[in-house]
Amino acid sequence: MRFDILTLFPDLFSAFVKETIPGRAVAKGLIDIHLIDIRAFAKGPHRVTDDRPYGGGDGMVMKAGPIFRALQSIERAGGPSRVILLSPQGEPFTQARAWELSGIEQLTLICGRYEGVDERIRAECVDLELSIGDYVLSGGELGAMVIVDAVSRLIPGVLGGERSNLEDSFEDGLLEYPHYTRPRVFRDREVPPVLLSGDHEKIRVWRRTQALKRTLERRPDLLEKAKLTEEDRRILADLAKGKAT
Ligand code: 9D3
């Protein structure tokens, strides 16, 4: 899988590409990350990439020409491709969207800056506009890293020896149960005895109960879409009655 990232700040990606799981996937040859400096496609001695908005108002708008030429410079990898604009106006990026994108051979990510990009880039070039959440960032670069991270760890082989992404939070729609490791006592807090019992069935039920309890308390919105078994529904009923802990 190949990612082409269009940005005015390619240096922001150097530690990301060197140090992260996607970075290791690059080293393993499973993914390619190409950084494209939009400024290299700007014209004139000053290589201007932004301009004042028609109609007036504060702030600057990214010019269409440099982004368009940067897009034209990308070699086609062959398989299906998608051009994604990161913007606060985009659809929310979700785990379901990450799975969908992980099946596409080539993703192009356009990172906006300033007030945004000229609307004609959207109209001419963009297949999908994504936001990573309801907060204000300074540009699309962190959004692009979020998408590369979430998508590339779904590609077979990227998560080497680490636990499978099927166990991840959000794959079954629940938050995770609490984790403990040594020491058994830390600042007078003991590891729940069930985890030391060696009774794997009891441990499984306890973990499932904790996952359901956390989700109910912190993210009740997730329970509506979660994949729940008959056992889960019974545990939830017990939690509601104050029976399970
Ligand atoms: C302060 C500027 N805002 C005017 C009211 C609009 C605005 C423009 C551009 C706000 C943020 C940005 C830059 N953000 C992104 O490019 C961005 C983003 C985000 O801000 N939040 C969540 N996801 C994303 S993806 C790209």
Coordinates of C-alpha atoms and ligand atoms in Angstrom, one line a residue:
M1 CA 0.0 0.0 0.0
R2 CA 1.2 3.5 -0.9
F3 CA 0.5 6.8 0.9
D4 CA 1.3 10.1 -0.9
I5 CA 1.1 13.0 1.6
L6 CA 0.9 16.6 0.3
T7 CA 2.0 19.1 2.8
L8 CA 3.7 22.4 3.3
F9 CA 5.5 20.9 6.3
P10 CA 7.1 17.6 5.2
D11 CA 9.6 17.8 8.1
L12 CA 6.8 17.2 10.5
F13 CA 6.7 13.6 9.3
S14 CA 10.3 12.6 9.8
A15 CA 10.0 11.2 13.4
F16 CA 6.7 9.7 12.5
V17 CA 8.1 7.8 9.5
K18 CA 11.2 6.8 11.5
E19 CA 9.8 5.7 14.8
T20 CA 6.3 4.4 14.6
I21 CA 4.5 1.2 13.6
P22 CA 3.9 2.6 10.1
G23 CA 7.6 3.5 10.0
R24 CA 8.5 -0.1 10.7
A25 CA 6.0 -1.2 8.0
V26 CA 8.0 1.0 5.6
A27 CA 11.2 -0.7 6.6
K28 CA 9.6 -4.1 6.1
G29 CA 8.5 -3.0 2.6
L30 CA 4.8 -3.4 3.4
I31 CA 3.9 0.2 2.8
D32 CA 5.4 3.2 1.1
I33 CA 5.1 6.8 2.4
H34 CA 5.9 9.5 -0.1
L35 CA 6.0 13.1 1.2
I36 CA 5.3 15.8 -1.4
D37 CA 6.2 19.4 -0.6
I38 CA 3.4 21.5 -2.0
R39 CA 5.8 24.5 -2.1
A40 CA 7.9 22.7 -4.7
F41 CA 5.0 23.1 -7.1
A42 CA 4.4 26.8 -6.4
K43 CA 5.4 29.4 -9.1
G44 CA 7.5 32.5 -9.0
P45 CA 10.6 33.4 -7.1
H46 CA 8.7 33.4 -3.8
R47 CA 6.9 30.1 -4.4
V48 CA 3.6 31.5 -3.0
T49 CA 1.1 28.8 -1.9
D50 CA -1.6 30.9 -0.3
D51 CA -3.6 34.1 -1.2
R52 CA -6.3 36.3 0.2
P53 CA -9.9 35.1 0.0
Y54 CA -12.2 36.4 -2.7
G55 CA -15.0 38.3 -1.0
G56 CA -12.7 39.5 1.8
G57 CA -12.3 38.3 5.3
D58 CA -9.5 37.2 7.6
G59 CA -6.9 34.6 6.9
M60 CA -5.5 33.1 3.8
V61 CA -6.6 30.3 1.4
M62 CA -4.3 27.7 -0.1
K63 CA -4.1 28.2 -3.8
A64 CA -5.4 25.6 -6.2
G65 CA -2.5 25.5 -8.7
P66 CA 0.3 24.2 -6.5
I67 CA -1.9 21.5 -5.0
F68 CA -3.2 20.5 -8.4
R69 CA 0.3 20.2 -9.9
A70 CA 1.5 18.3 -6.8
L71 CA -1.4 15.8 -7.4
Q72 CA -0.5 15.5 -11.1
S73 CA 3.1 14.6 -10.1
I74 CA 2.1 11.5 -8.2
E75 CA 2.9 8.2 -10.0
R76 CA -0.1 5.8 -10.2
A77 CA 0.6 2.6 -8.3
G78 CA -1.8 0.6 -10.4
G79 CA -4.6 -0.5 -8.0
P80 CA -7.6 1.5 -6.8
S81 CA -6.7 5.0 -5.4
R82 CA -8.4 7.6 -3.3
V83 CA -7.7 11.3 -2.8
I84 CA -8.5 12.4 0.8
L85 CA -8.6 16.0 2.0
L86 CA -8.1 16.5 5.8
S87 CA -10.3 19.2 7.0
P88 CA -12.5 20.2 9.9
Q89 CA -15.5 20.0 7.5
G90 CA -14.8 16.3 6.7
E91 CA -16.8 13.2 7.7
P92 CA -15.6 11.9 11.1
F93 CA -12.8 9.3 10.6
T94 CA -13.8 6.0 12.3
Q95 CA -12.4 2.5 12.7
A96 CA -14.9 1.3 10.0
R97 CA -13.4 3.9 7.6
A98 CA -9.9 2.7 8.5
W99 CA -10.8 -0.8 7.5
E100 CA -12.3 0.4 4.2
L101 CA -9.2 2.4 3.4
S102 CA -6.9 -0.5 4.3
G103 CA -8.2 -2.3 1.2
I104 CA -7.2 0.5 -1.2
E105 CA -3.8 0.3 -3.0
Q106 CA -3.0 4.0 -3.0
L107 CA -4.1 6.8 -0.7
T108 CA -3.3 10.5 -1.3
L109 CA -3.7 12.7 1.7
I110 CA -3.9 16.5 1.3
C111 CA -3.0 18.4 4.4
G112 CA -4.6 21.9 4.5
R113 CA -3.2 24.9 6.4
Y114 CA -4.5 28.4 6.9
E115 CA -8.3 28.8 6.6
G116 CA -8.5 26.0 4.1
V117 CA -8.0 25.1 0.4
D118 CA -9.5 26.7 -2.7
E119 CA -12.9 25.0 -3.1
R120 CA -12.1 24.0 -6.7
I121 CA -9.5 21.5 -5.4
R122 CA -12.4 19.8 -3.6
A123 CA -14.6 19.8 -6.7
E124 CA -11.9 18.7 -9.2
C125 CA -9.7 16.3 -7.2
V126 CA -11.0 15.2 -3.9
D127 CA -12.9 11.8 -3.4
L128 CA -13.3 12.0 0.4
E129 CA -13.0 14.7 3.0
L130 CA -12.1 13.5 6.6
S131 CA -11.9 15.1 10.0
I132 CA -10.3 13.4 13.0
G133 CA -12.6 14.9 15.6
D134 CA -14.4 18.0 16.8
Y135 CA -11.5 20.2 17.9
V136 CA -9.4 22.8 16.1
L137 CA -6.0 21.9 14.8
S138 CA -3.6 24.2 13.0
G139 CA -3.5 22.0 9.9
G140 CA -4.1 18.6 8.4
E141 CA -0.7 17.0 9.1
L142 CA -1.7 15.5 12.5
G143 CA -4.8 14.2 10.8
A144 CA -2.8 12.6 8.0
M145 CA -0.6 10.8 10.6
V146 CA -3.6 9.6 12.5
I147 CA -5.0 8.1 9.2
V148 CA -1.7 6.5 8.2
D149 CA -1.3 5.0 11.6
A150 CA -4.8 3.6 11.9
V151 CA -4.9 2.3 8.4
S152 CA -1.5 0.8 8.1
R153 CA -1.8 -1.3 11.3
L154 CA -4.7 -3.1 9.6
I155 CA -2.5 -4.3 6.7
P156 CA -1.6 -7.9 7.1
G157 CA 2.0 -8.3 8.4
V158 CA 2.3 -4.8 9.8
L159 CA 1.5 -5.8 13.4
G160 CA 4.3 -8.4 13.6
G161 CA 4.3 -10.2 16.9
E162 CA 1.9 -7.7 18.6
R163 CA -1.6 -8.7 19.5
S164 CA -4.1 -8.9 16.7
N165 CA -6.1 -5.9 15.9
L166 CA -9.3 -8.0 16.3
E167 CA -8.7 -7.8 20.1
D168 CA -8.5 -4.0 19.9
S169 CA -10.9 -1.7 21.6
F170 CA -13.5 -0.6 19.0
E171 CA -13.2 -3.8 17.0
D172 CA -16.0 -5.3 19.0
G173 CA -17.3 -1.9 19.9
L174 CA -16.4 -1.9 23.6
L175 CA -13.7 -0.2 25.7
E176 CA -11.0 -2.5 27.0
Y177 CA -10.9 -4.1 30.5
P178 CA -8.2 -2.9 32.9
H179 CA -4.7 -4.3 32.6
Y180 CA -2.2 -5.1 35.4
T181 CA 1.4 -6.3 35.5
R182 CA 4.0 -6.7 38.2
P183 CA 4.4 -5.8 41.1
R184 CA 1.3 -7.4 42.7
V185 CA 1.0 -4.5 45.1
F186 CA 1.7 -0.9 44.1
R187 CA 1.1 2.0 46.5
D188 CA -1.1 -0.3 48.6
R189 CA -3.2 -1.2 45.6
E190 CA -3.5 -4.9 44.9
V191 CA -4.1 -6.6 41.6
P192 CA -7.6 -8.0 41.6
P193 CA -7.3 -11.5 43.1
V194 CA -9.3 -13.1 40.3
L195 CA -6.4 -12.4 37.9
L196 CA -4.0 -14.5 40.1
S197 CA -6.5 -17.3 40.5
G198 CA -5.5 -19.3 37.4
D199 CA -9.2 -19.8 36.7
H200 CA -9.3 -18.8 33.0
E201 CA -13.1 -18.9 32.7
K202 CA -13.5 -16.7 35.8
I203 CA -10.9 -14.3 34.4
R204 CA -12.7 -14.2 31.0
V205 CA -16.0 -13.3 32.7
W206 CA -14.4 -10.7 34.9
R207 CA -12.6 -9.0 32.0
R208 CA -15.8 -9.0 29.9
T209 CA -17.7 -7.5 32.9
Q210 CA -15.1 -4.8 33.3
A211 CA -15.2 -3.9 29.6
L212 CA -19.0 -3.6 29.7
K213 CA -18.9 -1.6 32.9
R214 CA -16.4 0.9 31.6
T215 CA -18.2 1.2 28.3
L216 CA -21.5 1.8 30.1
E217 CA -19.9 4.4 32.4
R218 CA -17.7 6.3 29.9
R219 CA -19.1 5.7 26.5
P220 CA -22.8 4.5 26.7
D221 CA -23.1 5.7 23.0
L222 CA -20.8 2.8 22.0
L223 CA -23.1 0.1 23.6
E224 CA -25.8 0.8 21.1
K225 CA -23.7 -0.3 18.1
A226 CA -21.6 -2.9 20.0
K227 CA -21.6 -6.6 19.1
L228 CA -23.2 -8.0 22.2
T229 CA -23.7 -11.7 23.0
E230 CA -26.5 -13.2 25.3
E231 CA -23.9 -13.3 28.1
D232 CA -23.0 -9.6 27.6
R233 CA -26.7 -8.7 27.9
R234 CA -27.0 -10.8 31.1
I235 CA -23.9 -9.1 32.5
L236 CA -25.3 -5.6 31.6
A237 CA -28.6 -6.5 33.3
D238 CA -26.7 -7.6 36.4
L239 CA -24.7 -4.3 36.3
A240 CA -27.9 -2.3 36.1
K241 CA -29.2 -4.2 39.2
G242 CA -25.9 -3.6 41.0
K243 CA -25.3 -7.3 41.1
A244 CA -22.1 -7.6 39.1
T245 CA -19.0 -5.5 40.0
Ligands
9D3_1 C1 -9.4 29.0 13.2 C2 -9.8 28.7 11.8 N1 -11.2 28.2 11.8 C3 -12.1 29.4 11.4 C4 -13.2 29.4 12.3 C5 -11.4 27.2 10.7 C6 -10.3 26.2 10.6 C7 -9.6 26.2 9.4 C8 -8.5 25.2 9.3 C9 -10.0 25.4 11.7 C10 -9.0 24.5 11.6 C11 -8.2 24.4 10.4 C12 -7.1 23.4 10.3 N2 -7.5 22.1 10.6 C13 -7.4 21.1 9.8 O1 -6.8 21.3 8.7 C14 -7.9 19.8 10.1 C15 -8.6 19.3 11.2 C16 -9.1 20.0 12.4 O2 -8.9 21.2 12.7 N3 -9.8 19.2 13.3 C17 -10.1 17.9 13.1 N4 -9.7 17.3 12.1 C18 -8.9 18.0 11.2 S1 -8.3 17.3 9.8 C19 -7.7 18.7 9.2

